[in-house]
Amino acid sequence: MTDADEQWGAAVRLLWGPPAKPARGPKRGLTLEGIAGAGVALADTEGLAGASMQGVAGQLAVTKMALYRYVPGKAELVALMVEAAMPDPSALDGRAAGEGWRERLEAWARGLLAGFRAHPWLLEATVGARVMGPREVGWMERALAALDGCGLTGAEGVDAVVLLSGHVRGIAEQERAMGGGAGSGAGASRDAGAGGVMGEGPDAQLVTALGEVMRVHGERYPSLRAALASVAEHGGQDQALDFGLERILDGLGLLMAERAGRAGGA
């Protein structure tokens, strides 16, 4: 057995293998889906730290030892929770067949952000070395598939996905920090159907936070004062997601055009 098998084997089996059976003892009627659902419910209200093995066992009205027969530890529990909470990437498959790479990546980014808004604790749970489940791998697959035939190398495609996901994560982190609360984050103030912000966005909140400083010391920071005045003038609408997303996609488009031009010239 390799070190990787020993470290990640249990999570791989839970996420990718056949349905798990209790390791020992009588069957207690638990399912991985039910365990993950209980963990997600706790994390949504109490944050990731609140979704402990003891807490999940309490939610399911079983002992912690009974839970351990299905899930060996907190890391594997979190892996199951991430898989349950991540939005289904197959929802992107029904988009218009004629859409190009740009439209597909934009939909991808917005769908990923919707997942972080619905479950802000995913931002903590999806970092570092760990095993990813089918849904999370499916998100990466669909982003790379959108870039097929665009002239980028495989490594550049991965870098593009990392760049896009980093922008999405940055926006989600900012929203969560300004929304407050370990479990609720920004998701509590979202209209999931419209996908928009109900109330002030981060730009508007920045204006509010710096308002008194700019009133007293604004002459020392004329560029910042002018920028914040512009934000306030336009109603404080948060445009950070759209602006960054468009600039990233513009840059990818320029790279693709450059590659196509070289190929044509050859």
XYZ file of C-alpha atoms in Angstrom:
266
model
C 0.000 0.000 0.000
C 1.381 3.431 -0.960
C 1.381 6.458 1.314
C -1.330 8.015 -0.895
C -3.506 4.910 -0.577
C -3.147 5.016 3.191
C -3.887 8.748 3.400
C -6.681 9.067 0.850
C -7.971 5.535 0.379
C -11.002 5.861 2.631
C -12.171 9.100 1.009
C -11.687 7.665 -2.480
C -13.765 4.625 -1.600
C -16.527 6.734 -0.049
C -16.715 9.165 -2.972
C -16.032 6.895 -5.920
C -16.520 3.331 -4.791
C -19.632 1.208 -4.267
C -22.034 2.201 -1.459
C -20.331 1.778 1.875
C -21.435 -0.757 4.447
C -20.782 -0.393 8.152
C -17.293 -1.546 9.043
C -18.542 -3.688 11.904
C -21.518 -4.231 14.136
C -25.212 -4.414 13.263
C -26.697 -2.363 10.461
C -28.037 0.914 11.806
C -29.967 2.142 8.773
C -27.577 4.993 7.987
C -26.671 6.021 4.447
C -23.803 8.130 3.173
C -26.345 10.528 1.659
C -28.061 10.959 5.008
C -24.775 11.454 6.825
C -23.626 14.034 4.275
C -26.973 15.813 4.430
C -26.799 16.103 8.197
C -23.282 17.509 7.944
C -24.324 20.039 5.301
C -27.256 21.191 7.427
C -24.966 21.750 10.414
C -22.320 23.555 8.366
C -24.930 25.813 6.777
C -26.038 27.045 10.191
C -22.919 26.703 12.348
C -20.035 26.799 9.894
C -17.656 24.014 8.947
C -16.283 23.701 12.475
C -19.793 23.005 13.735
C -20.145 19.933 11.540
C -18.295 17.630 13.912
C -18.650 13.860 14.051
C -20.419 14.270 17.391
C -22.751 16.907 15.984
C -23.662 14.840 12.930
C -24.246 11.782 15.091
C -26.600 13.845 17.240
C -28.477 15.026 14.169
C -28.949 11.424 13.108
C -29.839 10.220 16.614
C -27.014 7.697 16.715
C -23.856 7.396 18.738
C -20.590 8.752 17.419
C -19.221 5.226 17.373
C -22.095 4.133 15.134
C -21.198 6.951 12.729
C -17.562 5.859 12.684
C -18.641 2.522 11.243
C -19.598 4.372 8.052
C -17.223 7.349 8.015
C -13.756 6.938 9.559
C -13.148 10.585 10.436
C -13.805 14.302 9.962
C -11.792 14.558 6.724
C -13.923 11.894 5.066
C -17.084 13.479 6.456
C -16.142 16.829 4.920
C -15.389 15.135 1.596
C -18.901 13.682 1.575
C -20.385 17.043 2.538
C -18.571 18.825 -0.296
C -19.840 16.266 -2.792
C -23.405 16.725 -1.530
C -23.264 20.537 -1.431
C -21.500 21.263 -4.718
C -23.975 22.240 -7.454
C -24.490 19.554 -10.073
C -22.252 20.396 -13.061
C -24.598 18.538 -15.388
C -26.879 21.580 -15.118
C -24.452 23.259 -17.523
C -24.966 20.547 -20.137
C -28.376 21.806 -21.188
C -27.128 25.162 -22.446
C -27.598 26.137 -26.073
C -25.458 24.009 -28.359
C -24.368 27.073 -30.340
C -22.760 28.835 -27.402
C -19.042 29.411 -27.651
C -16.270 28.956 -25.137
C -16.768 32.408 -23.644
C -20.456 31.957 -22.865
C -19.823 28.497 -21.473
C -17.055 29.686 -19.155
C -19.152 32.612 -17.974
C -22.007 30.246 -17.105
C -19.483 27.982 -15.394
C -18.135 30.804 -13.228
C -21.584 32.013 -12.237
C -22.696 28.495 -11.396
C -19.663 27.964 -9.192
C -20.293 31.251 -7.397
C -23.909 30.223 -6.802
C -22.626 27.125 -5.032
C -20.336 29.141 -2.773
C -23.144 31.573 -2.011
C -25.523 28.759 -1.079
C -22.960 27.051 1.168
C -20.220 29.549 2.168
C -18.349 26.908 4.191
C -17.393 25.293 0.862
C -14.732 27.994 0.609
C -12.940 26.432 3.587
C -13.662 22.854 2.643
C -12.320 23.020 -0.921
C -8.722 24.065 -0.266
C -5.557 22.106 0.278
C -4.556 18.580 -0.624
C -7.611 16.335 -0.521
C -9.711 13.911 -2.532
C -12.293 15.457 -4.854
C -15.567 13.752 -5.667
C -17.409 13.342 -8.980
C -19.211 16.679 -8.812
C -16.113 18.741 -8.111
C -14.112 16.912 -10.769
C -17.094 17.384 -13.089
C -16.828 21.166 -12.712
C -13.197 21.085 -13.792
C -14.034 18.789 -16.695
C -16.704 21.111 -18.058
C -14.484 24.177 -17.898
C -11.701 22.385 -19.762
C -14.185 20.983 -22.266
C -15.322 24.546 -23.025
C -11.736 25.319 -24.092
C -11.365 22.310 -26.391
C -10.199 23.368 -29.822
C -9.386 26.924 -28.767
C -5.645 26.635 -29.338
C -4.525 26.457 -25.731
C -2.282 23.746 -24.402
C -3.595 21.447 -21.692
C -1.461 23.219 -19.097
C -2.799 26.609 -20.215
C -6.330 25.293 -19.995
C -5.755 24.222 -16.404
C -4.198 27.606 -15.628
C -7.230 29.343 -17.138
C -9.565 27.300 -14.938
C -7.463 28.113 -11.869
C -7.562 31.808 -12.778
C -11.336 31.806 -13.198
C -11.979 29.824 -10.029
C -9.614 32.118 -8.114
C -11.624 35.150 -9.201
C -14.879 33.483 -8.214
C -13.464 32.428 -4.857
C -12.174 35.937 -4.206
C -15.616 37.445 -4.785
C -17.275 34.770 -2.644
C -14.751 35.280 0.163
C -15.358 39.020 0.134
C -19.115 38.549 0.212
C -18.852 36.081 3.052
C -16.622 38.344 5.113
C -18.969 41.281 4.680
C -22.036 39.160 5.254
C -20.801 37.969 8.653
C -21.637 34.758 10.460
C -19.728 31.514 10.293
C -22.519 29.558 8.714
C -24.695 32.071 6.903
C -22.106 34.160 5.088
C -23.353 36.054 2.061
C -25.662 33.229 1.131
C -28.285 34.431 3.579
C -28.801 37.641 1.596
C -29.007 36.105 -1.848
C -31.951 35.557 -4.112
C -31.006 32.152 -5.509
C -33.573 32.355 -8.277
C -32.327 35.662 -9.634
C -28.679 35.018 -8.822
C -28.279 38.640 -7.790
C -27.552 40.562 -4.645
C -30.359 41.591 -2.344
C -29.107 44.721 -0.622
C -25.674 46.271 -0.786
C -22.781 44.600 -2.570
C -19.135 44.708 -1.466
C -18.492 47.919 -3.428
C -21.268 49.745 -1.611
C -20.156 48.377 1.739
C -16.634 49.620 1.049
C -18.049 53.101 0.463
C -19.872 52.879 3.787
C -16.822 51.585 5.643
C -14.539 54.334 4.304
C -17.134 57.100 4.284
C -16.009 58.852 7.465
C -12.322 58.424 6.620
C -12.835 60.009 3.203
C -14.898 62.834 4.683
C -12.109 63.793 7.052
C -8.989 62.707 5.147
C -10.147 62.457 1.556
C -7.783 65.170 0.339
C -4.865 62.845 1.133
C -6.278 60.118 -1.122
C -7.804 61.946 -4.109
C -7.884 58.948 -6.456
C -9.622 56.731 -3.922
C -12.057 59.492 -3.008
C -12.989 59.990 -6.660
C -13.395 56.243 -7.239
C -15.637 55.808 -4.212
C -17.681 58.813 -5.227
C -18.251 57.150 -8.594
C -19.392 53.953 -6.887
C -21.828 55.915 -4.746
C -23.064 57.854 -7.770
C -23.948 54.630 -9.545
C -25.901 53.274 -6.602
C -23.128 51.159 -5.149
C -23.820 48.329 -7.583
C -21.310 45.534 -7.171
C -19.613 44.982 -10.526
C -16.456 43.242 -9.327
C -17.560 39.803 -10.523
C -18.544 40.961 -14.001
C -15.549 43.241 -14.452
C -12.994 40.617 -13.484
C -14.743 37.859 -15.409
C -14.891 39.922 -18.589
C -11.241 40.911 -18.341
C -10.126 37.305 -17.825
C -12.181 36.118 -20.785
C -10.933 39.051 -22.896
C -7.364 38.012 -22.142
C -8.030 34.396 -23.070
C -9.669 35.569 -26.283
C -6.616 37.629 -27.211
C -4.330 34.667 -26.581
C -6.508 32.439 -28.749
C -6.566 35.022 -31.537
C -2.790 35.353 -31.365
C -2.382 31.599 -31.628
C -4.799 31.420 -34.538
C -2.925 34.221 -36.311
C 0.373 32.424 -35.953
C -1.120 29.224 -37.271
C -2.627 31.068 -40.249
C 0.634 32.816 -41.017
C 2.496 29.529 -40.965
